[in-house]
XYZ file of C-alpha atoms in Angstrom:
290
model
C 25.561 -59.995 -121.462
C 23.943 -56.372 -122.175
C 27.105 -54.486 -120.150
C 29.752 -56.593 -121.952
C 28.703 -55.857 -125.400
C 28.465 -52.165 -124.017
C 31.543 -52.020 -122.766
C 32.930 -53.582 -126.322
C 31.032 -51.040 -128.200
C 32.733 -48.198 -126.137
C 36.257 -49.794 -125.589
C 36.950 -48.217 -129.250
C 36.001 -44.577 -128.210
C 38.434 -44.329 -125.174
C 41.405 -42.388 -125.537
C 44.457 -44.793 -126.569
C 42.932 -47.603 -127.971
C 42.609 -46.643 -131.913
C 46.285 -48.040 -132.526
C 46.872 -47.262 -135.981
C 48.035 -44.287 -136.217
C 50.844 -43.763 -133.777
C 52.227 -40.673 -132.156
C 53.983 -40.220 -128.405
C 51.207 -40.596 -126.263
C 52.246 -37.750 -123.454
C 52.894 -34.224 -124.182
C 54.374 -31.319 -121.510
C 54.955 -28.188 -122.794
C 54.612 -24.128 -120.793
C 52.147 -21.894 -121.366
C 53.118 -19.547 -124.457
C 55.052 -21.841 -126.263
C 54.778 -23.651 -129.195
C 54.241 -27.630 -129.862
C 54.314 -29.542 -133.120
C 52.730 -33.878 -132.667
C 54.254 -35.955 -135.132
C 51.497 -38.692 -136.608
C 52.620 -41.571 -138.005
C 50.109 -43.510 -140.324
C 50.579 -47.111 -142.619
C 51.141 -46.620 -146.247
C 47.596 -47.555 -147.114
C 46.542 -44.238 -145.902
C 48.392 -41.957 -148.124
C 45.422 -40.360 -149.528
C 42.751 -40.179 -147.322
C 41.936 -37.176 -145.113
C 43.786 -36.612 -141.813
C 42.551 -34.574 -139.063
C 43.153 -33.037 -135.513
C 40.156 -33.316 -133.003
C 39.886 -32.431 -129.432
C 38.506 -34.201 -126.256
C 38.273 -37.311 -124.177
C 35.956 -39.746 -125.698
C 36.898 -39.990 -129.772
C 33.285 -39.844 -130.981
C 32.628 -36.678 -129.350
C 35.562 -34.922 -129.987
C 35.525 -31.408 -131.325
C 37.126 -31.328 -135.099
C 39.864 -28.546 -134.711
C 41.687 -28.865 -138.175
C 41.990 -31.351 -141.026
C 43.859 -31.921 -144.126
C 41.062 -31.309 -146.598
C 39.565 -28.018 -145.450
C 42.287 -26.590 -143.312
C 41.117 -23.314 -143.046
C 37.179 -24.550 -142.667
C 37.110 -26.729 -139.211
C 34.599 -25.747 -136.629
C 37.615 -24.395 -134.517
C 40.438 -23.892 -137.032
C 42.361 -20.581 -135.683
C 45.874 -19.527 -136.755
C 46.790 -20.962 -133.408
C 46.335 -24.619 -135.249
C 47.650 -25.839 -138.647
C 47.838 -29.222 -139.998
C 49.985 -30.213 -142.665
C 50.323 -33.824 -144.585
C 53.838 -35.465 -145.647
C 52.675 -38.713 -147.865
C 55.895 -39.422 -148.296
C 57.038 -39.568 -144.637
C 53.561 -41.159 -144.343
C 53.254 -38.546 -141.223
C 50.662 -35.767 -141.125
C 51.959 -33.098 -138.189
C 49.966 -30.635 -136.223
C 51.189 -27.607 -134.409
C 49.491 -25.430 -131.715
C 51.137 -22.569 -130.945
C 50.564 -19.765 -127.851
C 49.414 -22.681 -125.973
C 47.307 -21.481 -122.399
C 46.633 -23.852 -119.375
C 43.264 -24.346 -120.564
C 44.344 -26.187 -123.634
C 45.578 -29.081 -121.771
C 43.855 -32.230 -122.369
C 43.167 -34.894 -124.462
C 43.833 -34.387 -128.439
C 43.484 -37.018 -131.442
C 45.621 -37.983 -134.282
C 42.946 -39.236 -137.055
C 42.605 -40.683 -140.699
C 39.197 -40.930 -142.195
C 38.906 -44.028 -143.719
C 35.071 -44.473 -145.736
C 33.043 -47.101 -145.406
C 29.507 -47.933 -143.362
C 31.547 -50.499 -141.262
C 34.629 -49.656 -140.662
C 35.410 -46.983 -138.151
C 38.365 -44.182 -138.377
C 41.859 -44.907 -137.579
C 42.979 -42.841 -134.182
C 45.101 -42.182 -131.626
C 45.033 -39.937 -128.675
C 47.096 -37.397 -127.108
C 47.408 -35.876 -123.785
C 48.828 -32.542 -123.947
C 49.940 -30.638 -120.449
C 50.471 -26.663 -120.581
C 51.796 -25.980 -117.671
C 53.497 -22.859 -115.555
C 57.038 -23.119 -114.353
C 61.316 -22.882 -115.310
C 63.165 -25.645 -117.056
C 66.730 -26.049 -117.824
C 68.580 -27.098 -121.391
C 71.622 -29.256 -118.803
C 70.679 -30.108 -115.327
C 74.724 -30.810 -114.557
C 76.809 -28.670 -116.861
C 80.971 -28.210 -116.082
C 84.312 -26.460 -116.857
C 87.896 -26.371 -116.035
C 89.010 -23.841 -113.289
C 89.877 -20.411 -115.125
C 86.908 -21.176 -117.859
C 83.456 -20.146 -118.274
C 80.309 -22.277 -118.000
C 76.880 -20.882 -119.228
C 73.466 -22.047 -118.343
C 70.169 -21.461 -120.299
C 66.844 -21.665 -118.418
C 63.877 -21.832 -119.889
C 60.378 -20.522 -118.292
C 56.409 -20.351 -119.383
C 54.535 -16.580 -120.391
C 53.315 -16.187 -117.013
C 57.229 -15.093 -115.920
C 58.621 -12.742 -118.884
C 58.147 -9.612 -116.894
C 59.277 -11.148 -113.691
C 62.190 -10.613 -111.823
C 65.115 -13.974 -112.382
C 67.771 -14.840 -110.031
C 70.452 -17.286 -109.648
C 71.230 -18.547 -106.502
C 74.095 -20.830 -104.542
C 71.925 -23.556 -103.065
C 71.690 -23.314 -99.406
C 73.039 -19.229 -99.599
C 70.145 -17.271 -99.976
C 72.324 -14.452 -99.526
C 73.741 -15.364 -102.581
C 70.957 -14.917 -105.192
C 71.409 -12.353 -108.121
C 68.728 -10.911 -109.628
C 67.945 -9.361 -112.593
C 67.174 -5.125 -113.397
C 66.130 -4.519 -116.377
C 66.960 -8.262 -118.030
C 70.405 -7.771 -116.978
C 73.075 -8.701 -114.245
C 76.553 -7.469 -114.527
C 79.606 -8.621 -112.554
C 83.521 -9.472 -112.709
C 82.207 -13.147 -111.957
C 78.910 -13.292 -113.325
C 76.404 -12.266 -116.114
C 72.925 -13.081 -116.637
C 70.659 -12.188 -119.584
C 66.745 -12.500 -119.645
C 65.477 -11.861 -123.425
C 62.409 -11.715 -121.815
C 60.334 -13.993 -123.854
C 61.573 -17.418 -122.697
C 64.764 -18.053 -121.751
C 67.717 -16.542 -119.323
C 71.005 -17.239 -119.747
C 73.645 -17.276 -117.183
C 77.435 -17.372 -117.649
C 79.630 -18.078 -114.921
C 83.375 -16.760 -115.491
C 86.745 -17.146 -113.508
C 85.983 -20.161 -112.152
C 87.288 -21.212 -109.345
C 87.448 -25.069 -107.320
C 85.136 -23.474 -104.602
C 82.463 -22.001 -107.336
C 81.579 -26.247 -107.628
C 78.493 -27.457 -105.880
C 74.366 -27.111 -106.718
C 72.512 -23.675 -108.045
C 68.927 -22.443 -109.293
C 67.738 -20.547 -111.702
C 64.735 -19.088 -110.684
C 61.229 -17.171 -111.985
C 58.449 -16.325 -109.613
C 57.633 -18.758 -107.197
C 59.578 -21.426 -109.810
C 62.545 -22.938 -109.605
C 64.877 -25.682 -110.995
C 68.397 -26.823 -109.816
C 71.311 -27.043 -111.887
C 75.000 -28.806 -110.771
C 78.032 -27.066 -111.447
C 81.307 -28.918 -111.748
C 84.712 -27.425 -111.888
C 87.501 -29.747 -112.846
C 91.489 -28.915 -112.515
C 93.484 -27.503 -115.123
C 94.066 -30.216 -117.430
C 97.722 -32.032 -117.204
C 97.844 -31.377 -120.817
C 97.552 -27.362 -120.329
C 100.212 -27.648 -117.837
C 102.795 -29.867 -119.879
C 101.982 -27.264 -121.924
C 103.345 -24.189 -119.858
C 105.930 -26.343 -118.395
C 107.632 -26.833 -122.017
C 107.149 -23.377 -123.338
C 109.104 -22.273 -119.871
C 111.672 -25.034 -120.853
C 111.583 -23.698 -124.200
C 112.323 -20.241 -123.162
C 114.528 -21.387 -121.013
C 116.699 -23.147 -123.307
C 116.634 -20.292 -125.870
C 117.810 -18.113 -123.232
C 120.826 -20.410 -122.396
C 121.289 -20.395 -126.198
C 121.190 -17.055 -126.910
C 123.840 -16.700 -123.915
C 126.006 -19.002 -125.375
C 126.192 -17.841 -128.576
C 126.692 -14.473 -126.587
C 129.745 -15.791 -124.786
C 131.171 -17.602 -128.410
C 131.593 -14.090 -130.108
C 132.689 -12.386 -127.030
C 135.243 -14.941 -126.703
C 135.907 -15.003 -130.492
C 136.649 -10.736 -130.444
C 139.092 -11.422 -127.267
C 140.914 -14.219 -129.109
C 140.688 -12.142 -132.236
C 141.489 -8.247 -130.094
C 144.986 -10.281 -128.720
C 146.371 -11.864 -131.913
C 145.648 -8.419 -133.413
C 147.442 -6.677 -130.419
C 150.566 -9.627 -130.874
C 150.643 -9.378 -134.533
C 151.029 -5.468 -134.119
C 154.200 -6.009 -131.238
C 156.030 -8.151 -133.342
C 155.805 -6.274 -136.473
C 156.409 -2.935 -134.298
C 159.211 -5.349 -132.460
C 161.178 -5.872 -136.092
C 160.469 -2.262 -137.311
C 162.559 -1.169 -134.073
C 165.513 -3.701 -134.810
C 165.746 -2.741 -138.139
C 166.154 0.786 -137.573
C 168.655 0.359 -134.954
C 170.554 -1.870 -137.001
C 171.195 0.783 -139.466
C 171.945 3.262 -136.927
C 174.765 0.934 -135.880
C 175.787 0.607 -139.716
């Protein structure tokens, strides 16, 4: 009977079970970025003070910002800031230059006074990891277009060399100099804080199949799909060539009218002048025989 009510009185100080306050529960983001929590609260709670604590067990958990005295918690840092939106009834909490050692359990609390009533909470497991990500995992174009690809990667890797390689052709890898890869085909730029891009031009049916970005010993895949020129494009050419091809015949035919129309013209000219030089000769020789 002693270990039940134990375990009763501790079931409210393990992570998760303090259901009033709601937020996502899981939380991955890499080392030198930025994360803002979203916590949700019931109207009831508008004005009482929310806060930001850090560890496993609720009770013991380390104060690291609250809506009251923001810039007075044991561990407040401009790292950590806390801001309240009554009338979202959402308080949000953002951590930025996170390291690996902040991963862990975090809670979402509102004070709530009273001798027997206990807090409102829920906790948060946060995961600052190493590694590469990418925004599409399948990305695609039509053959003769581009297709770009950004990749995403943790501090540890801004000074470190990227690549993008043809799965299966290591031979294929480019890498970066300097943030930068230049070719006819190909461009990649590293801003050297976060993310590379990589841009993919002229494609071609054969440039289809899987590729990875890649950082240090990480690495993520990405599918590239090339599709054939559209039907649409190619009606497209095919009437503009009729198109030309008709004005063309057109402009030949209207070419042929008025050199038809100068011959026609050119002989009655040429008759009209005979006859009239025809009577001119009749007449005179008729008064010569007079």
């Amino acid at each position: 009977m002693t270990r039940l009510l134990f375990l009763v009185a501790l079931l409210p100080q393990l992570p998760g079970v303090r259901c009033s306050v709601k937020t996502d529960k899981e939380w991955t983001v890499f080392e030198g970025k930025s994360i803002t929590v979203p916590c949700y609260y019931m109207p009831e709670y508008t004005l009482n003070v929310k806060y930001w604590c850090h560890g496993s067990v609720y009770d013991f958990c380390s104060s690291l910002a609250r809506t009251d005295k923001p810039d007075n918690a044991p561990s407040s840092n401009e790292r950590i800031t806390i801001a309240d939106d009554p009338t979202q009834h959402m308080f949000t909490v953002t951590m930025r230059e996170l390291k690996e050692t902040d991963s862990g359990w975090y809670w979402c609390g509102v004070e709530i006074a009273g001798i027997w009533t206990t807090d409102s909470a829920t906790s948060v497991y946060i995961s600052v990891i190493q590694g590469i990500s990418v925004v599409n995992s399948e990305v695609s174009a039509e053959e003769g277009d581009s297709v770009t690809v950004q990749c995403h990667y943790s501090k540890k890797h801004r000074q470190n060399v990227k690549k993008w390689c043809r799965s299966g052709h290591l031979r294929s890898c480019s890498f970066t100099n300097n943030g930068t890869f230049i070719s006819e085909s190909l461009l990649i730029n590293d801003d050297q804080m976060d993310t590379v891009t990589v841009t993919m031009k002229h494609l071609e049916m054969r440039d289809a199949g899987w590729y990875w970005c890649g950082a240090g010993e990480h690495q993520v895949s990405v599918n590239v799909l090339v599709t054939p020129r559209s039907s649409t494009t190619a009606l497209g050419v095919c009437t503009q060539n009729k198109l030309t091809e008709a004005s063309v015949k057109a402009q030949n035919s209207n070419s042929y009218t008025v050199q038809c129309f100068l011959i026609v013209c050119g002989s009655l000219i040429f008759l009209l002048t005979a006859v009239l030089g025809t009577r001119r000769i009749m007449r005179g020789y008729r008064l010569l025989n007079f």
